[in-house]
Coordinates of C-alpha atoms and ligand atoms in Angstrom, one line a residue:
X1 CA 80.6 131.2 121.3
X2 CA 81.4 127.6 121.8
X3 CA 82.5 126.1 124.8
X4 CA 84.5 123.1 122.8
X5 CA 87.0 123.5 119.8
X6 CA 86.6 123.8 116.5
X7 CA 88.2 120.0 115.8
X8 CA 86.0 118.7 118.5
X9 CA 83.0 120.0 116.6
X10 CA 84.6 119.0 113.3
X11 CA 84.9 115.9 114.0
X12 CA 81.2 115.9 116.2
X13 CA 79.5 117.1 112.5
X14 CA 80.9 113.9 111.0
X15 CA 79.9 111.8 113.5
X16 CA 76.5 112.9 113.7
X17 CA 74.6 110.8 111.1
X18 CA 76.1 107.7 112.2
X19 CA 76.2 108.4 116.2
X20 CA 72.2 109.6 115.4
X21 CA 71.5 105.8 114.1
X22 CA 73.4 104.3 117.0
X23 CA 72.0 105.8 119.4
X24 CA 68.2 105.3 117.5
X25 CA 68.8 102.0 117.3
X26 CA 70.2 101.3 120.4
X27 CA 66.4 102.8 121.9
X28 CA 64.9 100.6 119.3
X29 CA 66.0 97.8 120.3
X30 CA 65.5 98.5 124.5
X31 CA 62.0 99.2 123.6
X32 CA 61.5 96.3 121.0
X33 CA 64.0 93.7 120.2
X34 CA 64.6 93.1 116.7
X35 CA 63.1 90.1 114.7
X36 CA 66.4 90.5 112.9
X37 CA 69.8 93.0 113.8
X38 CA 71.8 93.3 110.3
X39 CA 73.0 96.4 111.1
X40 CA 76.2 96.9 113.2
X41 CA 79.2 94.3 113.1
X42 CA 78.4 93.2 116.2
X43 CA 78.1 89.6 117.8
X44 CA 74.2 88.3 117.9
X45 CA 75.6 84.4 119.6
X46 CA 78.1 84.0 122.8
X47 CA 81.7 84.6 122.5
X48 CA 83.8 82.6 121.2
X49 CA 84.5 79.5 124.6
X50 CA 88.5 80.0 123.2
X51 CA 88.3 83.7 124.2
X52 CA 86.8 83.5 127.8
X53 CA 88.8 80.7 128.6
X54 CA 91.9 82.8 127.6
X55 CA 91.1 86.2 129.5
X56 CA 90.1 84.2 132.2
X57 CA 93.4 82.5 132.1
X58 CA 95.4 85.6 131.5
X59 CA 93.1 87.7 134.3
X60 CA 94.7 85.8 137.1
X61 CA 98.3 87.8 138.1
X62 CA 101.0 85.5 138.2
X63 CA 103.7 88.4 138.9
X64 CA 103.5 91.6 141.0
X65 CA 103.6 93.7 137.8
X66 CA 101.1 91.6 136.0
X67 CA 98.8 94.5 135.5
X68 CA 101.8 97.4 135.5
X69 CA 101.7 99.6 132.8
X70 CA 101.9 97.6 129.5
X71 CA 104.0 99.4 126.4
X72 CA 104.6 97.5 123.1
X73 CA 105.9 94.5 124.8
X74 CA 109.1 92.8 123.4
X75 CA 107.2 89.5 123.2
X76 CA 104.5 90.0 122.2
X77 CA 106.0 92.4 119.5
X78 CA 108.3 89.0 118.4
X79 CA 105.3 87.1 118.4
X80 CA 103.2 89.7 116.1
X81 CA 106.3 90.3 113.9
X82 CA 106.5 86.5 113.3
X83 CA 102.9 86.3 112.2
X84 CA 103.1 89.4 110.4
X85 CA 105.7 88.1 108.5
X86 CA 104.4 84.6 107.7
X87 CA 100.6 86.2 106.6
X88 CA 102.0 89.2 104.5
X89 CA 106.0 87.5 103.4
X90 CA 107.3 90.7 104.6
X91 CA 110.7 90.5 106.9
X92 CA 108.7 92.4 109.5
X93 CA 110.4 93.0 112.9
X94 CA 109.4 93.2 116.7
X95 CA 110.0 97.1 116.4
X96 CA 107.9 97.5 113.6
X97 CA 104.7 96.8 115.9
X98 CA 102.8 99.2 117.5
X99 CA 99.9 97.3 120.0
X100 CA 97.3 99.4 119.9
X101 CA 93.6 99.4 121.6
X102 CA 92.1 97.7 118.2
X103 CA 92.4 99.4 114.8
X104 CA 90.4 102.3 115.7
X105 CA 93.6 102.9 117.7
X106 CA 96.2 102.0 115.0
X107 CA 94.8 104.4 112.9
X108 CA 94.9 106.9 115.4
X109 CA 98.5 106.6 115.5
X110 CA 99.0 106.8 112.3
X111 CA 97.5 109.6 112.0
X112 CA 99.4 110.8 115.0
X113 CA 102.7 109.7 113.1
X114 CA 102.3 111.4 109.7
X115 CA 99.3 114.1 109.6
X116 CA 99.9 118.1 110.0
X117 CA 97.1 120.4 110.7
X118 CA 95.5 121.2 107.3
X119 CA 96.4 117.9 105.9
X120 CA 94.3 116.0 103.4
X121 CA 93.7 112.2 103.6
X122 CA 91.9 110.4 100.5
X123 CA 89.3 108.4 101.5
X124 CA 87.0 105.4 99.4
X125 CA 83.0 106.1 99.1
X126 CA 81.6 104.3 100.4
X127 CA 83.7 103.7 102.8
X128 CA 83.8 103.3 106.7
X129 CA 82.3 106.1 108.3
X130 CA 84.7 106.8 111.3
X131 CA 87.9 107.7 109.0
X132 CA 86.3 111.8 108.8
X133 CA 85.7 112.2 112.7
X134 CA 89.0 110.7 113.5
X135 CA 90.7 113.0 110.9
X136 CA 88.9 116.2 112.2
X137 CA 90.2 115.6 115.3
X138 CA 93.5 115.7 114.5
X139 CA 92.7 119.1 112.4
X140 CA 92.9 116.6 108.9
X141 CA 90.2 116.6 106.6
X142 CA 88.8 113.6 104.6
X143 CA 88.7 114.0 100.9
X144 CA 86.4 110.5 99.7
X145 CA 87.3 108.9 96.1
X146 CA 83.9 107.4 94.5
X147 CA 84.0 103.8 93.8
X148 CA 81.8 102.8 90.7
X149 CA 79.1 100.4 91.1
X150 CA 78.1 97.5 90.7
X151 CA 81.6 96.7 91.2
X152 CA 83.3 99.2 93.1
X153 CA 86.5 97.8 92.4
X154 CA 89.8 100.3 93.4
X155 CA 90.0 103.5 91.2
X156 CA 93.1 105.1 90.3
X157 CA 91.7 107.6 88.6
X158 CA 89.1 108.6 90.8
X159 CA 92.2 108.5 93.7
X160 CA 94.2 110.9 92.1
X161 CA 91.5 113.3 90.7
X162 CA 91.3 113.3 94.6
X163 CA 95.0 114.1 95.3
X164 CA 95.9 117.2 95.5
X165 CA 99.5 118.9 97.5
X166 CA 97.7 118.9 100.9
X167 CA 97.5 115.0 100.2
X168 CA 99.4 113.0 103.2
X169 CA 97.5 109.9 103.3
X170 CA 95.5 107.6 101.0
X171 CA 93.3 105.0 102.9
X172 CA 92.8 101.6 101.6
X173 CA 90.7 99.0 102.8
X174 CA 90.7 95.7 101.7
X175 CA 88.4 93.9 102.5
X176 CA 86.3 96.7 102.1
X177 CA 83.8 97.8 104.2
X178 CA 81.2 98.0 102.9
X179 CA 81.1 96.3 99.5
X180 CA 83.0 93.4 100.6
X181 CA 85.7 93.9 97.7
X182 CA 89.1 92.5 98.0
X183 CA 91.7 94.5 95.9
X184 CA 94.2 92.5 93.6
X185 CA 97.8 92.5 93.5
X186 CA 98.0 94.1 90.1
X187 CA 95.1 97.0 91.3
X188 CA 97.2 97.5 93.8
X189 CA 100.5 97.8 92.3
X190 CA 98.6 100.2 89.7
X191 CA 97.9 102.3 92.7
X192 CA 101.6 102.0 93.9
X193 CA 102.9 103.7 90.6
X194 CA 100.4 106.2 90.8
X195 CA 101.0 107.2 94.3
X196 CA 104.9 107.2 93.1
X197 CA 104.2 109.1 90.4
X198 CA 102.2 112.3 92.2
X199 CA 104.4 112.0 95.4
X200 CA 106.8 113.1 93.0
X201 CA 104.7 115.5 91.3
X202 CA 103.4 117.6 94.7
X203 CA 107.3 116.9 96.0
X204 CA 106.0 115.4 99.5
X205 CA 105.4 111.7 100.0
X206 CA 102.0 110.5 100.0
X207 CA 101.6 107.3 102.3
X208 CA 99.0 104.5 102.1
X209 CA 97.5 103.4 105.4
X210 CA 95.8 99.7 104.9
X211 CA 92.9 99.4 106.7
X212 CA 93.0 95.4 106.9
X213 CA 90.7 94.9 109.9
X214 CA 88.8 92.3 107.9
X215 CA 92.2 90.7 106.5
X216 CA 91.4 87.0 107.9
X217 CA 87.6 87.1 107.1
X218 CA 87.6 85.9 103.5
X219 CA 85.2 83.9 101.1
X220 CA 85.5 80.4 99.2
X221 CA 89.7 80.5 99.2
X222 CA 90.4 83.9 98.4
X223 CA 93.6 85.4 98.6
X224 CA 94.8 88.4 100.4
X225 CA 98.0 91.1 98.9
X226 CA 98.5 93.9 101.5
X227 CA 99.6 97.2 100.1
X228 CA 102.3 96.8 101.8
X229 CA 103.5 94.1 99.7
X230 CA 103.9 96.3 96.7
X231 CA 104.2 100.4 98.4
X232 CA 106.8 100.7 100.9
X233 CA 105.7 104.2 102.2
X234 CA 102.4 101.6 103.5
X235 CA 101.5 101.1 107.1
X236 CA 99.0 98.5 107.8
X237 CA 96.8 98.6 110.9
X238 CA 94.8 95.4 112.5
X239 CA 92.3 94.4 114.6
X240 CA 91.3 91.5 116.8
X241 CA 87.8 92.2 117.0
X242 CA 86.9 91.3 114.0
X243 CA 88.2 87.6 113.6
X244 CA 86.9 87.2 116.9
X245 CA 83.8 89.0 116.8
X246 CA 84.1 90.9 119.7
X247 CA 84.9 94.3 119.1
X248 CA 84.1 95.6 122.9
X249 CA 87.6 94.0 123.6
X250 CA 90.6 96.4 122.4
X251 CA 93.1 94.7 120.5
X252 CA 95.1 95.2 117.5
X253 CA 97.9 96.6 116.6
X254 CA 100.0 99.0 113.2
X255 CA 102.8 97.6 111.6
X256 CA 105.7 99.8 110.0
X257 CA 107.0 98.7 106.6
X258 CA 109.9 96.9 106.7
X259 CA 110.8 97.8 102.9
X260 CA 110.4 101.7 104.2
X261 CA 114.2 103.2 103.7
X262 CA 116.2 102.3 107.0
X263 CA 116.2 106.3 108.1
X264 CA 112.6 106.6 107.6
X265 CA 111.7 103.1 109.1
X266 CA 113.8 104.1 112.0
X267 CA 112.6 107.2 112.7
X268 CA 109.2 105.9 112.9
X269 CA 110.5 103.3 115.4
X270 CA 111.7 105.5 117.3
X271 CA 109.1 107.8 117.8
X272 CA 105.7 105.2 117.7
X273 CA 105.8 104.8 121.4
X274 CA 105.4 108.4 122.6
X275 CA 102.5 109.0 119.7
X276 CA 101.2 106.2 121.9
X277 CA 101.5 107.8 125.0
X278 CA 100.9 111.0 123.6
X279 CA 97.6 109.7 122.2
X280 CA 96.2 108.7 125.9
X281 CA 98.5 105.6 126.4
X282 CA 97.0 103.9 123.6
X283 CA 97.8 100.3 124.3
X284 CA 95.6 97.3 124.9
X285 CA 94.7 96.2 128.5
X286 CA 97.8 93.6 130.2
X287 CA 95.4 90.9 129.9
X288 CA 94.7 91.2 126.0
X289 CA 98.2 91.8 125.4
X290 CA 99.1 88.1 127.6
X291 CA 96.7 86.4 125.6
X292 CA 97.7 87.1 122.0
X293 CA 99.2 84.1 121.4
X294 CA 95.8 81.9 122.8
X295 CA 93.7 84.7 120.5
X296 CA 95.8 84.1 117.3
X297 CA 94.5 80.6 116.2
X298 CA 91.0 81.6 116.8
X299 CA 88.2 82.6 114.6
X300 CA 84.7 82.7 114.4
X301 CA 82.7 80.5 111.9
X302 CA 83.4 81.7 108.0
X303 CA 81.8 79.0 106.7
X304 CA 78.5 79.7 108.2
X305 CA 79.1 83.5 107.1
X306 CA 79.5 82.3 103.9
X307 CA 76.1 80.0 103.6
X308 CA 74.7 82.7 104.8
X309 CA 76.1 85.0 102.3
X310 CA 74.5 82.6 99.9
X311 CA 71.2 82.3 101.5
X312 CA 70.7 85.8 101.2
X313 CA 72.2 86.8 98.0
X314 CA 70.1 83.8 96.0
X315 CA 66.7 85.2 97.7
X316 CA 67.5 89.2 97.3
X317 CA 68.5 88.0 93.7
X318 CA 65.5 86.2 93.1
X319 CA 63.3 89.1 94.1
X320 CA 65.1 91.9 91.6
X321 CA 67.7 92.9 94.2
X322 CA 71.2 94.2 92.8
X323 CA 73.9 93.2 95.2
X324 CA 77.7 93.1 94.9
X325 CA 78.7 89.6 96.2
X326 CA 81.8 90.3 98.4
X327 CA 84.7 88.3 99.0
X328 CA 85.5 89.0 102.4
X329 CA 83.7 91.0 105.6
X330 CA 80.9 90.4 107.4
X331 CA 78.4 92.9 104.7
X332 CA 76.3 92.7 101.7
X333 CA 76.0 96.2 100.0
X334 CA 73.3 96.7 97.7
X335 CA 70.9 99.2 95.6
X336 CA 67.5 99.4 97.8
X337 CA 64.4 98.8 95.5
X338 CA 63.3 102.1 94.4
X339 CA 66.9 103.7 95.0
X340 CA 65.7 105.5 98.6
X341 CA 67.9 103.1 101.1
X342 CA 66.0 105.4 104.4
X343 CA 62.4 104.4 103.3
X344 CA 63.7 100.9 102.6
X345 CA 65.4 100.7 105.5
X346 CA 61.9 102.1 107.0
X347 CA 59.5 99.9 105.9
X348 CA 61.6 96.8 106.8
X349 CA 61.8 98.5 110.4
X350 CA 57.8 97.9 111.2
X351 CA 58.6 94.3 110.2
X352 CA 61.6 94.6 113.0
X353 CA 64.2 93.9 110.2
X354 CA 67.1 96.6 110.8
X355 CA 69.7 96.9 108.1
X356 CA 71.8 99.8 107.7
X357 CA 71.0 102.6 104.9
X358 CA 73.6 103.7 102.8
X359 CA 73.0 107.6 103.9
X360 CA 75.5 106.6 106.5
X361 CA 78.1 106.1 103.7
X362 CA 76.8 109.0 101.3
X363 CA 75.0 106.5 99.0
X364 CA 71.7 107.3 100.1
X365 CA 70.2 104.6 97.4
X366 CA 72.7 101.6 98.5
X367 CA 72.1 99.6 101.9
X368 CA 74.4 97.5 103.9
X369 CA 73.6 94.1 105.6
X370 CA 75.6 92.6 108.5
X371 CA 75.6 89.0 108.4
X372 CA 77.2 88.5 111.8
X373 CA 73.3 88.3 112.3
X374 CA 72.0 84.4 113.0
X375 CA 70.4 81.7 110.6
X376 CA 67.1 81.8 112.3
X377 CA 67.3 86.0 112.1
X378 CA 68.1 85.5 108.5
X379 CA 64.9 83.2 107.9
X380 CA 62.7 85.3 110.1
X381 CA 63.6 88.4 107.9
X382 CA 63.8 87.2 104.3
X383 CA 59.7 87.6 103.8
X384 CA 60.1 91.2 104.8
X385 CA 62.7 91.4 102.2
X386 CA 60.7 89.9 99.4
X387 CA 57.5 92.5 100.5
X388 CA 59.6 95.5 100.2
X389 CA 61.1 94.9 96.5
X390 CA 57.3 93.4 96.0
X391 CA 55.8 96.8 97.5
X392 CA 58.1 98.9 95.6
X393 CA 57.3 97.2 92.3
X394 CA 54.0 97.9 92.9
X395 CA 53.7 101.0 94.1
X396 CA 57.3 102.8 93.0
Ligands
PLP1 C1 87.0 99.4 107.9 C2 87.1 99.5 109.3 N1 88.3 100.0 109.9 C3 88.5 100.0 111.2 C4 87.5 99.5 112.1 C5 87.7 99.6 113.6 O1 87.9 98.3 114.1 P1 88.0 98.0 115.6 O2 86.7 98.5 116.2 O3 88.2 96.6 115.7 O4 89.1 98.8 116.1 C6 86.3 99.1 111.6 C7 85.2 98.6 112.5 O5 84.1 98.5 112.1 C8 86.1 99.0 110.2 O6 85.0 98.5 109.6

């Protein structure tokens, strides 16, 4: 007999692998800091001066109810639908926001909004590894769609082999973590008719949620479609803390379409607030919610992401490393040399290089690398690199 439910557990099972490496690494680290952290998507410099000088700003009360209870606040829901609007060309509207404690929270509500007990929600692998856990816990389950390497470019087919008339959601995220893909419009609109086409078929809508975290961290020009842009039955969730590289601060927020049908975009208006509530008041602290408008032009350095992007992709290349070069996020996702990603991932460890094996995202021979690390970590690890595809050649 267990003391906890069966969705805690659930979603406890899912968790496990990934929580297990957290908390390893975590104890790694207090006991020997690493030569070089690729691992989490985490900051390895100071914040951003931009940021503290805005929460220190927006700390200070100027109002009795300064730190009352926050809800989607009107102006900052004008100011979010403005952006929206101007980043996606969608008429988006103040009442189509949601603030929310980051996306972890947005997708939360979402699932809040449109999930039954038993539901299904189609999933990429590899693909972030909180989506199962989160689903669990709201008595969901998470059915993954393989994406094909090298490319691991979107996959219709593979999506609706997946589908099946439990099927509520499908999740796409672009950029993707971890491949660093950016989806097309015309993949997407191939996944539009598709979705039209078997929400028909199992006579119950299926809905896309767009996991766009990443949406503003983006390589040499590249552009950006949202889902949303061509599937109305989309809702698109967002998150400060990757721009701004500090993910310990909630922020973010899920956007209704504004090309829904007016009933259905209504009801959802309606109701987003309580799912909020309902969901532990899940709203971003006052001060976060003040400074939006002193957070929105900032942004940590892409360029230097990018050279570093380059710096490692010419040396893993050079040594008989096959990577996908991504167009947006902070990863590189590869094959580990010999196809085993946790004795890879191993051996670089005695050299205190700590990437992230792809047994976290069910690809035990893939690996992920996040560059959020430094340029001096980068050139303190790269020999360990070259000695573990040169060991494996050797050896096998
Ligand atoms: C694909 C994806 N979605 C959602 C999130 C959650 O983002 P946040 O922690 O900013 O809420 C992450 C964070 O790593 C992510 O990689």
């Amino acid at each position: 007999m267990s003391v906890a439910a069966a969705r805690a557990h659930a979603a406890a099972r899912s968790f496990s692998r990934v929580e297990n490496f957290f908390l390893s690494h975590r104890a790694q680290m207090a006991e020997r800091p690493a030569v070089a952290d690729f691992t989490f998507g985490d900051p390895r410099d100071m914040a951003l001066p931009g940021l503290v000088a805005a929460l220190r700003a927006r700390a200070e009360p100027r109002s009795v109810d300064w730190f009352a209870y926050k809800a989607n606040e009107p102006e900052a829901c004008a100011f979010l639908a403005d952006v929206l609007a101007a980043e996606l060309e969608l008429p988006y509207e103040p009442e189509d926001i949601a603030l929310t404690r980051g996306a972890f929270g947005a997708i939360r509500l979402a699932f809040t909004l449109l999930l039954e007990p038993g539901d299904e929600c189609v999933s990429p692998l590899p693909g972030w590894f909180c989506y199962g856990a989160m689903l669990a816990a709201v008595g969901a389950t998470e059915v993954p769609a393989p994406l094909a390497p090298p490319r691991f470019d979107l996959d219709p087919e593979a999506i609706a082999a997946a589908i099946t008339p439990r099927t509520r959601i499908v999740i796409v995220n672009t950029p993707h973590n971890p491949t660093g893909r950016i989806y097309s419009r015309a993949d997407l609109s191939a996944l539009a008719a598709l979705l039209e086409a078997k929400s028909a078929e199992i006579g119950r809508r299926i809905w896309i949620l767009s996991d766009e975290p990443y949406r503003r961290v983006r390589f040499d020009g590249a552009g950006f479609t949202s889902p949303a842009a061509v599937y109305p039955h989309t809702l698109v969730d967002y998150s400060y803390g990757k721009i701004l590289l500090a993910p310990g601060l909630r922020l973010g927020y899920l956007a209704i379409s504004p090309l829904l049908p007016a009933a259905e975009r209504e009801e959802l208006r309606r109701i987003r607030f309580a799912a909020q509530m309902a969901d532990g008041w899940n709203v971003p602290d006052a001060p976060l919610i003040y400074a939006l408008p002193d957070l929105e032009p900032l942004g940590i350095d892409i360029a230097a992401l990018a050279r570093r992007r380059e710096r490692m992709l010419d040396a893993l290349a050079g040594w008989g490393y096959a990577m996908t070069r991504p167009e947006g996020t902070f990863y590189l996702w590869g094959r580990a040399p010999g196809g085993d990603a946790a004795a890879f991932a191993g051996r670089l460890r005695e050299h205190g290089v700590h990437v992230m094996p792809g047994t976290l995202f069910d690809r035990p021979e893939d690996f992920r690398l996040c560059l959020t690390a430094t340029d001096a970590m980068v050139e303190a690890a790269l020999p360990a690199f070259r000695e573990a595809a040169r060991a494996e050649a050797e050896h096998g």
